[in-house]
mmCIF file of C-alpha atoms in Angstrom:
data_model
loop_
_atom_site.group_PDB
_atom_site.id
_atom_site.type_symbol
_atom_site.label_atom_id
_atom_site.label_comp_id
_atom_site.label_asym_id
_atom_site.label_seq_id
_atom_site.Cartn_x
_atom_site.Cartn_y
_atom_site.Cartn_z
ATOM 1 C CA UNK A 1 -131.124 65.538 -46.407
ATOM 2 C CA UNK A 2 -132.383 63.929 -49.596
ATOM 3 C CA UNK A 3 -131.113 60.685 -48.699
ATOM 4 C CA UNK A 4 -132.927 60.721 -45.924
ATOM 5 C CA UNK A 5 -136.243 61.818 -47.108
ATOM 6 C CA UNK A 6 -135.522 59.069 -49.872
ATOM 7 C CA UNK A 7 -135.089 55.957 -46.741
ATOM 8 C CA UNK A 8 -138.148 57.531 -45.129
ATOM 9 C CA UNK A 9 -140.288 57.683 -48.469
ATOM 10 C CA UNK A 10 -139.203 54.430 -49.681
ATOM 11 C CA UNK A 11 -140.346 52.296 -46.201
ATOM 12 C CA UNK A 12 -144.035 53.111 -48.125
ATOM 13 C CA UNK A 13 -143.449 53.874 -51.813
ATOM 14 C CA UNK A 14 -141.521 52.080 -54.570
ATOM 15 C CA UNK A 15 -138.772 53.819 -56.165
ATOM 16 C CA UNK A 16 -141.002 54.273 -59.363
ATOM 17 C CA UNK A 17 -143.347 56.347 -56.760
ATOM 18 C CA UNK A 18 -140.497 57.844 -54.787
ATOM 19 C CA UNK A 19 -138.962 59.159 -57.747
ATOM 20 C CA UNK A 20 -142.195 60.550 -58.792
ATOM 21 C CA UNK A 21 -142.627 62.749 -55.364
ATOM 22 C CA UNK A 22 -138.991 63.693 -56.193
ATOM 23 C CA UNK A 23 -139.557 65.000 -59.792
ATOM 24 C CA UNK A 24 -142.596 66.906 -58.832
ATOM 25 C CA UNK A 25 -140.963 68.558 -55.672
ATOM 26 C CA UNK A 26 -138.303 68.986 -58.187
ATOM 27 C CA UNK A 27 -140.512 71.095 -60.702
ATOM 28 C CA UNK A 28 -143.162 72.709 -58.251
ATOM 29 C CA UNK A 29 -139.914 74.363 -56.431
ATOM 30 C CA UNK A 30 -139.435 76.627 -59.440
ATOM 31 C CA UNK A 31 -143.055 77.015 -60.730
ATOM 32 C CA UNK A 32 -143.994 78.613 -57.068
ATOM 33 C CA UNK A 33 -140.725 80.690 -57.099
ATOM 34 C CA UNK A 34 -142.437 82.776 -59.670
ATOM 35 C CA UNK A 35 -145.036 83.890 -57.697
ATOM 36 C CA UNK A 36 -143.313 84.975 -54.748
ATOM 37 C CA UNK A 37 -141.028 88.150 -54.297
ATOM 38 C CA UNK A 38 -139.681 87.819 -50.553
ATOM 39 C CA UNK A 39 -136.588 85.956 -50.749
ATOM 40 C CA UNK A 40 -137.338 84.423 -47.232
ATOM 41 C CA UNK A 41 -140.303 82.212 -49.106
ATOM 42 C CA UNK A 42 -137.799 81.956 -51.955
ATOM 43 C CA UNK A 43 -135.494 79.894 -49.596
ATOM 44 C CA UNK A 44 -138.415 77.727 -48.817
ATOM 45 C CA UNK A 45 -139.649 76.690 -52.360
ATOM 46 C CA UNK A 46 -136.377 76.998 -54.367
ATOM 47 C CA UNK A 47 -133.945 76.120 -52.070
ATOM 48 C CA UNK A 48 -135.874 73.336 -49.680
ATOM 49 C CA UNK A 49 -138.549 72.160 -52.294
ATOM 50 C CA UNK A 50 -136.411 72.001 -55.269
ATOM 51 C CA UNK A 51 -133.530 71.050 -53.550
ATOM 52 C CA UNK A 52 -135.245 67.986 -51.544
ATOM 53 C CA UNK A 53 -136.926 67.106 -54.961
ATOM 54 C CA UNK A 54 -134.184 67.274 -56.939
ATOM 55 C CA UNK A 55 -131.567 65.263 -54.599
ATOM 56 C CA UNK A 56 -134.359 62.677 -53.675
ATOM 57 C CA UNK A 57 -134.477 62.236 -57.897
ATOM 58 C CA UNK A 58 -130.389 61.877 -57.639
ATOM 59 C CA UNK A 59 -130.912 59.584 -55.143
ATOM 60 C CA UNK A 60 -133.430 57.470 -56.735
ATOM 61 C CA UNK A 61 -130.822 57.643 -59.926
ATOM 62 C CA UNK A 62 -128.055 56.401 -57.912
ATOM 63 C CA UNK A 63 -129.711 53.660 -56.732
ATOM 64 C CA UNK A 64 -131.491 52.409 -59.611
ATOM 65 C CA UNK A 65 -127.836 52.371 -60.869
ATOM 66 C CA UNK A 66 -126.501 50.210 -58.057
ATOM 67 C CA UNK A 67 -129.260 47.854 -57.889
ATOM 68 C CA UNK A 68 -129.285 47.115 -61.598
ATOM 69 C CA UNK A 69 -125.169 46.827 -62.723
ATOM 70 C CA UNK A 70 -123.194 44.760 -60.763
ATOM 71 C CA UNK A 71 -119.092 44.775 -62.435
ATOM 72 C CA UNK A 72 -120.253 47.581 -65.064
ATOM 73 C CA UNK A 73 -121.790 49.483 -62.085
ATOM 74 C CA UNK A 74 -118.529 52.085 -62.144
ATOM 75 C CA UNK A 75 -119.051 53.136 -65.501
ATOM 76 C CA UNK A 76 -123.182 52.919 -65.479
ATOM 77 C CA UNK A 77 -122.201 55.854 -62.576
ATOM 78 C CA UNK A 78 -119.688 57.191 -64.648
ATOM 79 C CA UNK A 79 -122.415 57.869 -67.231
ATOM 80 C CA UNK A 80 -124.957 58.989 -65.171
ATOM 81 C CA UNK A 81 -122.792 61.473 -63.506
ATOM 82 C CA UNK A 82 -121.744 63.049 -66.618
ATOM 83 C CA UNK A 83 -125.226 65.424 -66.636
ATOM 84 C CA UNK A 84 -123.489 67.929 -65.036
ATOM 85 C CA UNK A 85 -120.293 68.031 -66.638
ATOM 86 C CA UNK A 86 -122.861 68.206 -69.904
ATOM 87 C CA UNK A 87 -125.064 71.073 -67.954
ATOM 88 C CA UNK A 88 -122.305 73.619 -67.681
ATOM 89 C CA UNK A 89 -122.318 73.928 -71.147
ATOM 90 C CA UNK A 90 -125.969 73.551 -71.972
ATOM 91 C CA UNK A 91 -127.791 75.423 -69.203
ATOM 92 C CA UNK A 92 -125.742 78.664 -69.096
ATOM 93 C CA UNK A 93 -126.639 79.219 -73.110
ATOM 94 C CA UNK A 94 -130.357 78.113 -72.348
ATOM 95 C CA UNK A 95 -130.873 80.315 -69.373
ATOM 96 C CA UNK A 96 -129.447 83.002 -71.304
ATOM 97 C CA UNK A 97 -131.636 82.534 -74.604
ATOM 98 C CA UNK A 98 -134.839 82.057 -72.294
ATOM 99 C CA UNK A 99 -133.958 85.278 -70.349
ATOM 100 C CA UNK A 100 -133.370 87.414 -73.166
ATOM 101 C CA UNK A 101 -136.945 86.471 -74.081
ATOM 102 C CA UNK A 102 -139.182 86.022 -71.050
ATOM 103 C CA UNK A 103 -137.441 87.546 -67.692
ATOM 104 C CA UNK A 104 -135.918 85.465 -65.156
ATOM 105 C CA UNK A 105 -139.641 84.919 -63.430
ATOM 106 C CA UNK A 106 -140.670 83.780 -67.021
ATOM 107 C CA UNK A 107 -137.576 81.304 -67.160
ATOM 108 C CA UNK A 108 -138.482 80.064 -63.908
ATOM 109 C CA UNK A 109 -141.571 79.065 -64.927
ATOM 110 C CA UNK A 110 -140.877 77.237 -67.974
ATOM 111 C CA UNK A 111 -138.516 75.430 -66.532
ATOM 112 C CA UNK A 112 -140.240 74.716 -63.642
ATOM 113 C CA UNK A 113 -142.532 72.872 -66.685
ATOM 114 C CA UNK A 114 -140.024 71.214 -68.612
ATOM 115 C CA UNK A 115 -139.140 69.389 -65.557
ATOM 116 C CA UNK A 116 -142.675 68.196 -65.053
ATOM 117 C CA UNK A 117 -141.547 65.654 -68.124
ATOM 118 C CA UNK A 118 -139.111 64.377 -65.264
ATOM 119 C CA UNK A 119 -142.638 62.490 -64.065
ATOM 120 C CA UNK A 120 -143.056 60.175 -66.522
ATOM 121 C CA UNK A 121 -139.413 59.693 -67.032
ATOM 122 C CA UNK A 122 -139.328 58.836 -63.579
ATOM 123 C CA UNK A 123 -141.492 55.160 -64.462
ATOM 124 C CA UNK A 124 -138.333 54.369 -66.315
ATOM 125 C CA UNK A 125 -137.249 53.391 -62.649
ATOM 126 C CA UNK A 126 -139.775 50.609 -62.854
ATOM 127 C CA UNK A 127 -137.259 48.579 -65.189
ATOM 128 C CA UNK A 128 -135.242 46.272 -64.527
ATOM 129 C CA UNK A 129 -132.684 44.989 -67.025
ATOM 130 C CA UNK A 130 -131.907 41.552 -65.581
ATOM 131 C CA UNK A 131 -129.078 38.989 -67.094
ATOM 132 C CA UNK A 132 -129.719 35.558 -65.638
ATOM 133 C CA UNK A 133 -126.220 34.313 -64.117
ATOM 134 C CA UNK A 134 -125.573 30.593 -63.141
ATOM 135 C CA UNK A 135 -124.263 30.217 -59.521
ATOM 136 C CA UNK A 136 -123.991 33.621 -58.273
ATOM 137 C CA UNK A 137 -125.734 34.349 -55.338
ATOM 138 C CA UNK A 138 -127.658 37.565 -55.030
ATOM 139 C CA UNK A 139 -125.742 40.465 -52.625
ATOM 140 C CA UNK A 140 -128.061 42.031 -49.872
ATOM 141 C CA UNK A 141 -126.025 43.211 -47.420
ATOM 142 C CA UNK A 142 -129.293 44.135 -44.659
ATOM 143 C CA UNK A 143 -129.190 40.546 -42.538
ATOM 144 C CA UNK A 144 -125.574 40.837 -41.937
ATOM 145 C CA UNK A 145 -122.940 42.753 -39.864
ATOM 146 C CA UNK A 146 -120.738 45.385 -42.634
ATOM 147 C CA UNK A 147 -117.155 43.829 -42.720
ATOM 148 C CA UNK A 148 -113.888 44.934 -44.741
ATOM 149 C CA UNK A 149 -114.089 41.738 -46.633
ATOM 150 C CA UNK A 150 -117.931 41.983 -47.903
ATOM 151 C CA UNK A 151 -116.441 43.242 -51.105
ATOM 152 C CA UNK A 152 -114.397 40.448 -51.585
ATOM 153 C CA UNK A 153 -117.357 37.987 -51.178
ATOM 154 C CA UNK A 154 -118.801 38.751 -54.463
ATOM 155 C CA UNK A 155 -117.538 36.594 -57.205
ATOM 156 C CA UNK A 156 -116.057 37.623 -60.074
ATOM 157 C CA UNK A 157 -118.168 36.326 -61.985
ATOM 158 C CA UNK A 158 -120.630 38.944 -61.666
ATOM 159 C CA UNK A 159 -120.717 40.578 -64.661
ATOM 160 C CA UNK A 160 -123.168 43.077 -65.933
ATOM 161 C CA UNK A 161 -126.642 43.687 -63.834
ATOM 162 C CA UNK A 162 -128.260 42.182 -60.647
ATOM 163 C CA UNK A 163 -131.511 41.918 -59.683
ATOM 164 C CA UNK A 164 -133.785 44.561 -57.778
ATOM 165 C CA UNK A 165 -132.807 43.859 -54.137
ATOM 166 C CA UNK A 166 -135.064 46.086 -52.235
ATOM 167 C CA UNK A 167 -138.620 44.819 -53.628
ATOM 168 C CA UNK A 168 -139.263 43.134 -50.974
ATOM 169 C CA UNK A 169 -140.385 44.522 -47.157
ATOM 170 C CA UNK A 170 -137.737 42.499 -45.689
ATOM 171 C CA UNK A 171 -135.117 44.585 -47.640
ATOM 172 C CA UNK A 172 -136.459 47.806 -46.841
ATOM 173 C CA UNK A 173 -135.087 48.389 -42.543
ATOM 174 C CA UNK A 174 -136.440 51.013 -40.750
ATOM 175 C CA UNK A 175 -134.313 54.396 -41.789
ATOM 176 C CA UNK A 176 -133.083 54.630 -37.839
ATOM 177 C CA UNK A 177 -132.055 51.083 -37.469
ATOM 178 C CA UNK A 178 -129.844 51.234 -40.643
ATOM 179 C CA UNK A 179 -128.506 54.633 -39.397
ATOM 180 C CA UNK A 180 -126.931 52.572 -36.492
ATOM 181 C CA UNK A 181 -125.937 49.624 -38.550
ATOM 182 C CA UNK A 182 -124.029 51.960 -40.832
ATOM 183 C CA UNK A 183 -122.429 54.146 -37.873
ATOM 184 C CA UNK A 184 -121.143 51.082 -35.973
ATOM 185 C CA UNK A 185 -119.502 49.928 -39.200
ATOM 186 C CA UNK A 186 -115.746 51.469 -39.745
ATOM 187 C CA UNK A 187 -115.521 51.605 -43.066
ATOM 188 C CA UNK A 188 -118.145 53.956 -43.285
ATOM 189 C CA UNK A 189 -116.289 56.466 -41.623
ATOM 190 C CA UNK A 190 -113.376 56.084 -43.968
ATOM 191 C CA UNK A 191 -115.806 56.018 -47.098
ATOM 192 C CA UNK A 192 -117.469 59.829 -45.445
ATOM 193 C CA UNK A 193 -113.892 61.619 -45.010
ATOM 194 C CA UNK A 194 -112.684 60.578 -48.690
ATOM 195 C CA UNK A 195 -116.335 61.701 -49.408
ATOM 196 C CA UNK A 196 -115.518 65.647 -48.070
ATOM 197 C CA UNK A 197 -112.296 65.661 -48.781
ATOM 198 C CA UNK A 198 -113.533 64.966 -52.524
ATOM 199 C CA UNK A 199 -115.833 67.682 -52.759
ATOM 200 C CA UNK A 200 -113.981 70.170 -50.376
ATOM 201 C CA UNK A 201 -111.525 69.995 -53.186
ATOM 202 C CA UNK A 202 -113.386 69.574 -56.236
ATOM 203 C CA UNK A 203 -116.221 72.972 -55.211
ATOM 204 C CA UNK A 204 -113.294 74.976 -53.911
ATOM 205 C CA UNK A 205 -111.033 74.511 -56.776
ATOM 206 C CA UNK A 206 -113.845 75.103 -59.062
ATOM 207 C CA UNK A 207 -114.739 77.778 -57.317
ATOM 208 C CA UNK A 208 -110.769 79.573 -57.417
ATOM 209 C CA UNK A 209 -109.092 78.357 -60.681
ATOM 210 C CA UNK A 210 -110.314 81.115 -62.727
ATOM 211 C CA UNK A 211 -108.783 83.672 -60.179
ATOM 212 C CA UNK A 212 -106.018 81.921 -59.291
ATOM 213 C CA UNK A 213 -105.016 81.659 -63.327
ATOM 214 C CA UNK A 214 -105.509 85.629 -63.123
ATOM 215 C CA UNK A 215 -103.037 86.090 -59.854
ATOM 216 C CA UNK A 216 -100.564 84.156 -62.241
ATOM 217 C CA UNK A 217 -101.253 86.564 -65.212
ATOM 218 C CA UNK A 218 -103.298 84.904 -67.426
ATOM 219 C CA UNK A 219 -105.788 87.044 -69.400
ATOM 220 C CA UNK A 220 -109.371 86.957 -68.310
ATOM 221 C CA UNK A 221 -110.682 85.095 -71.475
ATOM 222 C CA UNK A 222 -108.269 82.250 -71.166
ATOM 223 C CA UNK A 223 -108.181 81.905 -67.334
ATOM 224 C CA UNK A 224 -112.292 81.294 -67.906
ATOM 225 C CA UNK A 225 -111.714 78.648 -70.473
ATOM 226 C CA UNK A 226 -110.537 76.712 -67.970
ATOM 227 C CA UNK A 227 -113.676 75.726 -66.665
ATOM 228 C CA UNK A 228 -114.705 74.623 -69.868
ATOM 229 C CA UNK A 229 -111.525 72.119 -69.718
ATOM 230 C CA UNK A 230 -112.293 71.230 -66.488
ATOM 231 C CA UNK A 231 -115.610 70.115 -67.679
ATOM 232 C CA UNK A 232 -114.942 68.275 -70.252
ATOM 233 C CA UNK A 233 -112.131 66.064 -68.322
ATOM 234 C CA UNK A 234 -114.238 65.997 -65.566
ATOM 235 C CA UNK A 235 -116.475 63.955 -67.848
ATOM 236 C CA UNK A 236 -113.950 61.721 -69.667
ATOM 237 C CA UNK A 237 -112.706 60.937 -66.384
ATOM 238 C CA UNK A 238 -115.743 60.054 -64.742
ATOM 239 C CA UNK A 239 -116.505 57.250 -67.833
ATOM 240 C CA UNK A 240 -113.507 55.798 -69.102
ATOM 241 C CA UNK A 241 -111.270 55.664 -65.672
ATOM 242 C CA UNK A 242 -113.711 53.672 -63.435
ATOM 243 C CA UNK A 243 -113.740 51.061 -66.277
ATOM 244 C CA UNK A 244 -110.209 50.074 -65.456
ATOM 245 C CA UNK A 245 -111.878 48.200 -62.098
ATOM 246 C CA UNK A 246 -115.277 47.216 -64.070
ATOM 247 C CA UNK A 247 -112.763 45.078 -66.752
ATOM 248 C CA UNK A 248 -111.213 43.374 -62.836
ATOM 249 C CA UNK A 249 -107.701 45.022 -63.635
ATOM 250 C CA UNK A 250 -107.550 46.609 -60.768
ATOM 251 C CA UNK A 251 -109.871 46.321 -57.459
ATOM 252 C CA UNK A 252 -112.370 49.532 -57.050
ATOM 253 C CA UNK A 253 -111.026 50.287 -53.495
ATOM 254 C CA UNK A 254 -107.555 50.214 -55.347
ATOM 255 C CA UNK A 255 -108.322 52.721 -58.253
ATOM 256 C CA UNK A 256 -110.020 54.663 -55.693
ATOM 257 C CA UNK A 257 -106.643 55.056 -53.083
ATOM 258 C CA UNK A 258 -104.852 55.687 -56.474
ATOM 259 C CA UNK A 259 -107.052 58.355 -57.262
ATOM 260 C CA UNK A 260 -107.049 60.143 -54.334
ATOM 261 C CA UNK A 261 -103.177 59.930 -54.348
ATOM 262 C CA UNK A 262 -102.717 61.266 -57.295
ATOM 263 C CA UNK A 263 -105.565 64.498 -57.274
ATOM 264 C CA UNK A 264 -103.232 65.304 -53.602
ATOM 265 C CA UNK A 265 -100.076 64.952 -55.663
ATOM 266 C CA UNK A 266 -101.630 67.545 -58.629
ATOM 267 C CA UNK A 267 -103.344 69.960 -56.063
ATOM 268 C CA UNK A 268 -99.923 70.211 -54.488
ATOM 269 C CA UNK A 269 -98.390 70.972 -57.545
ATOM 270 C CA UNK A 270 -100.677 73.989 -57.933
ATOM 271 C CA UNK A 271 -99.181 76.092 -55.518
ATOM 272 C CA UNK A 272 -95.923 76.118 -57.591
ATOM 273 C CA UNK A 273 -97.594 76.732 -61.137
ATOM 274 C CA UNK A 274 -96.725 79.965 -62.798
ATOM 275 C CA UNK A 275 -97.590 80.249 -66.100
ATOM 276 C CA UNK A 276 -100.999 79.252 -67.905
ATOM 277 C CA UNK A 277 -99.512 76.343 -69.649
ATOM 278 C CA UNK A 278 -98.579 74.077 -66.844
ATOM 279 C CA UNK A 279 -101.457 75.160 -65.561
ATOM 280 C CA UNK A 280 -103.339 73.397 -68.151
ATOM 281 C CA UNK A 281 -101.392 70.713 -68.019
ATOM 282 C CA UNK A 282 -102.101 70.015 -64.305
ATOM 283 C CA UNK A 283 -105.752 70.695 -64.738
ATOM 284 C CA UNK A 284 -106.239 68.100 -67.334
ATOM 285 C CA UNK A 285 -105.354 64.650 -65.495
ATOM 286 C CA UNK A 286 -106.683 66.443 -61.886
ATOM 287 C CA UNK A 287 -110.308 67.132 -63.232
ATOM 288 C CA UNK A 288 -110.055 63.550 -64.582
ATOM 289 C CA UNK A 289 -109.172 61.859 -62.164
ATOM 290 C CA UNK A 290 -111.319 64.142 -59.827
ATOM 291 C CA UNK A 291 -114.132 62.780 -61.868
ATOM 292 C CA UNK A 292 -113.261 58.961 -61.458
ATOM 293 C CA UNK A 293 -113.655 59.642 -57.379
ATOM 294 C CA UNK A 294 -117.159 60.916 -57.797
ATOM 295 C CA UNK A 295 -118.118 58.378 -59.908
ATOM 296 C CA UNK A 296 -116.763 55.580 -57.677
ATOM 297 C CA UNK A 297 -117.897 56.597 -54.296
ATOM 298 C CA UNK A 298 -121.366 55.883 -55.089
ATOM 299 C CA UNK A 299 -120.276 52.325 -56.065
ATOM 300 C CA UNK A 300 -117.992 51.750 -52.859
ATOM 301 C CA UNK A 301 -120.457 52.958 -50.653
ATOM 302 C CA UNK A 302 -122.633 50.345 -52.302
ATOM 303 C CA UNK A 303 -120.288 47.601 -51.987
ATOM 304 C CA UNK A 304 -118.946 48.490 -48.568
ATOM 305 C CA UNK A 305 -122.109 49.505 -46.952
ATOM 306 C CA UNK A 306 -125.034 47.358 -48.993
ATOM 307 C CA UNK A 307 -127.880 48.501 -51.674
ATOM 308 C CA UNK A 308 -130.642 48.417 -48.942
ATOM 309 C CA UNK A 309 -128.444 50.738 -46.949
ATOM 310 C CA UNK A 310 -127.276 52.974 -49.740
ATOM 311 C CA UNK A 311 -130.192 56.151 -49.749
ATOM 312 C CA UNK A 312 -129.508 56.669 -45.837
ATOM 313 C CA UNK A 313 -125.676 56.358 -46.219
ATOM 314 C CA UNK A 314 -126.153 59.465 -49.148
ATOM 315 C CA UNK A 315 -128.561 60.867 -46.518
ATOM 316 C CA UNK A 316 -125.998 60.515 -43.596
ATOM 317 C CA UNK A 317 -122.920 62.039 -45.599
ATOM 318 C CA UNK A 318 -124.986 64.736 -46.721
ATOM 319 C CA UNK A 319 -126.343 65.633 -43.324
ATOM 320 C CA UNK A 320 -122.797 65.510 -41.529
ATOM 321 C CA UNK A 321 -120.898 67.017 -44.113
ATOM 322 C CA UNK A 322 -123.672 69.958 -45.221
ATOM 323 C CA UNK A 323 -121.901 72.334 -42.387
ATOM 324 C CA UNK A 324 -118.590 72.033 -42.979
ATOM 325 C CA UNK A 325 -119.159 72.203 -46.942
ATOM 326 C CA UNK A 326 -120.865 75.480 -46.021
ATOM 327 C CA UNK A 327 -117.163 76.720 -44.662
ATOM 328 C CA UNK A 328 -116.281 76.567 -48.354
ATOM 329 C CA UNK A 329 -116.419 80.872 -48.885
ATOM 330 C CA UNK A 330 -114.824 81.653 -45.599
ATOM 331 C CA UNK A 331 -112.342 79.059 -46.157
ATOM 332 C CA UNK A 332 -111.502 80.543 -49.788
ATOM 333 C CA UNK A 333 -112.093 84.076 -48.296
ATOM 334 C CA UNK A 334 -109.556 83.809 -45.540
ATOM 335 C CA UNK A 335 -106.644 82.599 -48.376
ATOM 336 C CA UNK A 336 -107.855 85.152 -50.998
ATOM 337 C CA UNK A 337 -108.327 88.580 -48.338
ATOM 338 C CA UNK A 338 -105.595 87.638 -45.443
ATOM 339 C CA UNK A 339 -103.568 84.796 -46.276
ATOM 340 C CA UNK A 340 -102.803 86.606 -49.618
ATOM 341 C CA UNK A 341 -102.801 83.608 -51.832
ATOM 342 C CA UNK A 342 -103.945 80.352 -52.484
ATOM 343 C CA UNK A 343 -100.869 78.485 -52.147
ATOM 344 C CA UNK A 344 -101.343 77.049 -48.840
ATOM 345 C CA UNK A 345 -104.969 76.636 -49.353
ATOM 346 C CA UNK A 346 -103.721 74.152 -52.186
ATOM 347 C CA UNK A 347 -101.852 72.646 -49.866
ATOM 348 C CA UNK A 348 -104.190 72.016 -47.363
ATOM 349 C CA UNK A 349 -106.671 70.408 -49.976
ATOM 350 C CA UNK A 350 -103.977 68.075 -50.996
ATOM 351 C CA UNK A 351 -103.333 67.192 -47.277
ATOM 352 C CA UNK A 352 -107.142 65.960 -47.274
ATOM 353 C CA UNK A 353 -106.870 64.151 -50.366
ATOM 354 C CA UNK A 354 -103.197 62.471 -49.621
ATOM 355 C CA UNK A 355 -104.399 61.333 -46.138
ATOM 356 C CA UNK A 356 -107.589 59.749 -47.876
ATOM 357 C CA UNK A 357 -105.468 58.125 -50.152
ATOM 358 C CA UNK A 358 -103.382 56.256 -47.089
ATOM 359 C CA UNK A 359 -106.672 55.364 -45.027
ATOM 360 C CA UNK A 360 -107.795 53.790 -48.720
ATOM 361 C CA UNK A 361 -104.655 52.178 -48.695
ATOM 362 C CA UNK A 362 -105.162 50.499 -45.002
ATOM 363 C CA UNK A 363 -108.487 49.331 -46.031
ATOM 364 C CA UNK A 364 -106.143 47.736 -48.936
ATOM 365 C CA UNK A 365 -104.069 45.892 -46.235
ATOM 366 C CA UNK A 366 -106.691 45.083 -44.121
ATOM 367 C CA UNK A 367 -108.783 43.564 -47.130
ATOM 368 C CA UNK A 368 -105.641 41.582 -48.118
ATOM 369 C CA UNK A 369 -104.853 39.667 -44.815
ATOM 370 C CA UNK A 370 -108.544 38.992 -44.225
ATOM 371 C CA UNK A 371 -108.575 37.475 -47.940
ATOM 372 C CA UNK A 372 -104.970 35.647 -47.107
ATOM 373 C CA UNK A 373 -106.178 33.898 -43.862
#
């Protein structure tokens, strides 16, 4: 819903001042958690405040990102998105030290404080790192119908950052009205399913590597080392791959059909993996290239769908796809308890991500005939 509250925020506020409400939503959430004991009012300030605050911040991120790098925009994401591939080792050994000192409520509350520095980080937002760039008309994708071919319409010239597109109240359409724009545009509907099945795999697979390296016999210690792998090819992917479409070798919409293509082909191939060390082996390029897809779909939903449209496309995906993301512990519960194994579960996942790959590829086709005639 973040996306959302972000479109409805921003018909009134800058992002500066957006981001602000966002970072203090963001810290309040954990400051008040200390002061309340029924997990009921728990749900409401840690898991609405600080979750609204802190996705309306990611939001505001993503954004600023788009609207500031236009080629370079993959691997500005890239970099961006590496904070959590960085958090999984930072925050478990910080939560731990400031636990062993001051209680969980006592962590809670300190933290909630070090994010208060989030505020004035947050008028960072308020600059904008222009390049001046001689016959290249601005992109604003609000005064016209969303076509296959609107990525093809920016020139390659277009190398590293654009100008702020949404300072303006004609760039800023009511959150409803760009709701419909976005729904009545196909593309958007392929960009959502590659969307889910990206995170159906990536949160479930996180979720079931460790014990699914145990079913296989791997020792405990090892089998959790594999999230620290994960993470830290998760993060090389998500710079260095999408850079392959910033330098124009390939197209983004290309590199993204690849991608998914080739995370289907490795999830398959976990279902027949029986010892530790292939296991590895798959896990390596798979969490790479799993981290390219996140990276890119915040720039393809910006080229596909437009910059002034981009916080209530977030908003929309989140919205639809929040239920069916929530399926993700019956869904591993059913392969674990009854099915027995994860096998098939693989397999499914790697249906999703294959049959992304071929819609990607059809938006491929479709892009190339409209460019030939």
């Amino acid at each position: 819903l973040s996306g959302l509250v972000y479109g409805l925020l921003s018909q009134r506020l800058s992002l500066v001042q957006t981001a602000i409400v966002g970072a203090f939503l963001t810290s309040l959430g954990l400051i008040t958690s200390v002061l309340i004991s029924n997990i009921w009012w728990m749900t409401i300030t840690l898991g609405l405040l600080h979750g609204l605050g802190s996705g309306t911040m990611s939001v505001c991120v993503q954004v600023f990102v788009s609207q500031n790098f236009a080629v370079y925009r993959g691997i500005a994401h890239g970099i961006v998105n590496t904070g959590p591939s960085i958090s999984a080792f930072v925050f478990p050994i910080l939560m731990y030290l400031l636990t062993s000192r001051y209680t969980f409520e006592g962590s809670l509350f300190l933290l909630g404080g070090i994010l208060l520095n989030l505020i004035p980080l947050s008028t960072l937002l308020g600059e904008h790192f222009t390049v001046p760039q001689k016959n290249t008309p601005q992109i604003n994708g609000s005064d016209r119908p969303i076509t296959f071919s609107d990525k093809m319409r920016r020139k390659k010239a277009q190398y590293g950052t654009q100008k702020d597109l949404s300072s303006t109240s004609e760039s800023k359409p009511r959150v409803l009205k760009t709701a419909g724009e976005i729904f009545r545009a196909p593309v958007f509907y392929f960009l959502f399913v590659s969307w889910l099945a990206m995170y159906l795999n990536l949160d479930i697979i996180l979720t079931t590597v460790v014990d699914f390296a145990k079913d296989i016999g791997t020792p405990e210690s090892k089998a959790a080392a594999l999230l620290s792998y994960f993470s830290i090819m998760d993060g090389t992917g998500r710079i260095l791959i999408p850079l392959i479409a910033d330098k124009n070798l390939v197209r983004r919409s290309t590199l993204w059909a690849f991608d998914f293509l080739v995370v289907g082909i490795l999830v398959a191939t976990l279902s027949s993996v029986r010892s530790y060390k292939i296991l590895v082996i798959v896990i390596f390029p798979m969490a790479a290239a799993m981290g390219c897809s996140q990276s890119m779909f915040g720039v393809l939903l910006a080229d596909y769908i437009g910059l002034d449209r981009l916080s209530v496309g977030y908003g929309i995906c989140s919205m639809i796809g929040a239920p069916i993301l929530l399926l993700k512990p019956l869904i591993i519960g059913y392969f674990r308890d009854t099915a027995g194994s994860y096998g098939d579960m693989f397999c499914i996942l790697a249906g999703l991500q294959i049959m992304s790959s071929c819609l990607w590829f059809g938006v491929l086709l479709a892009e190339r005939k409209h460019y030939t005639v």
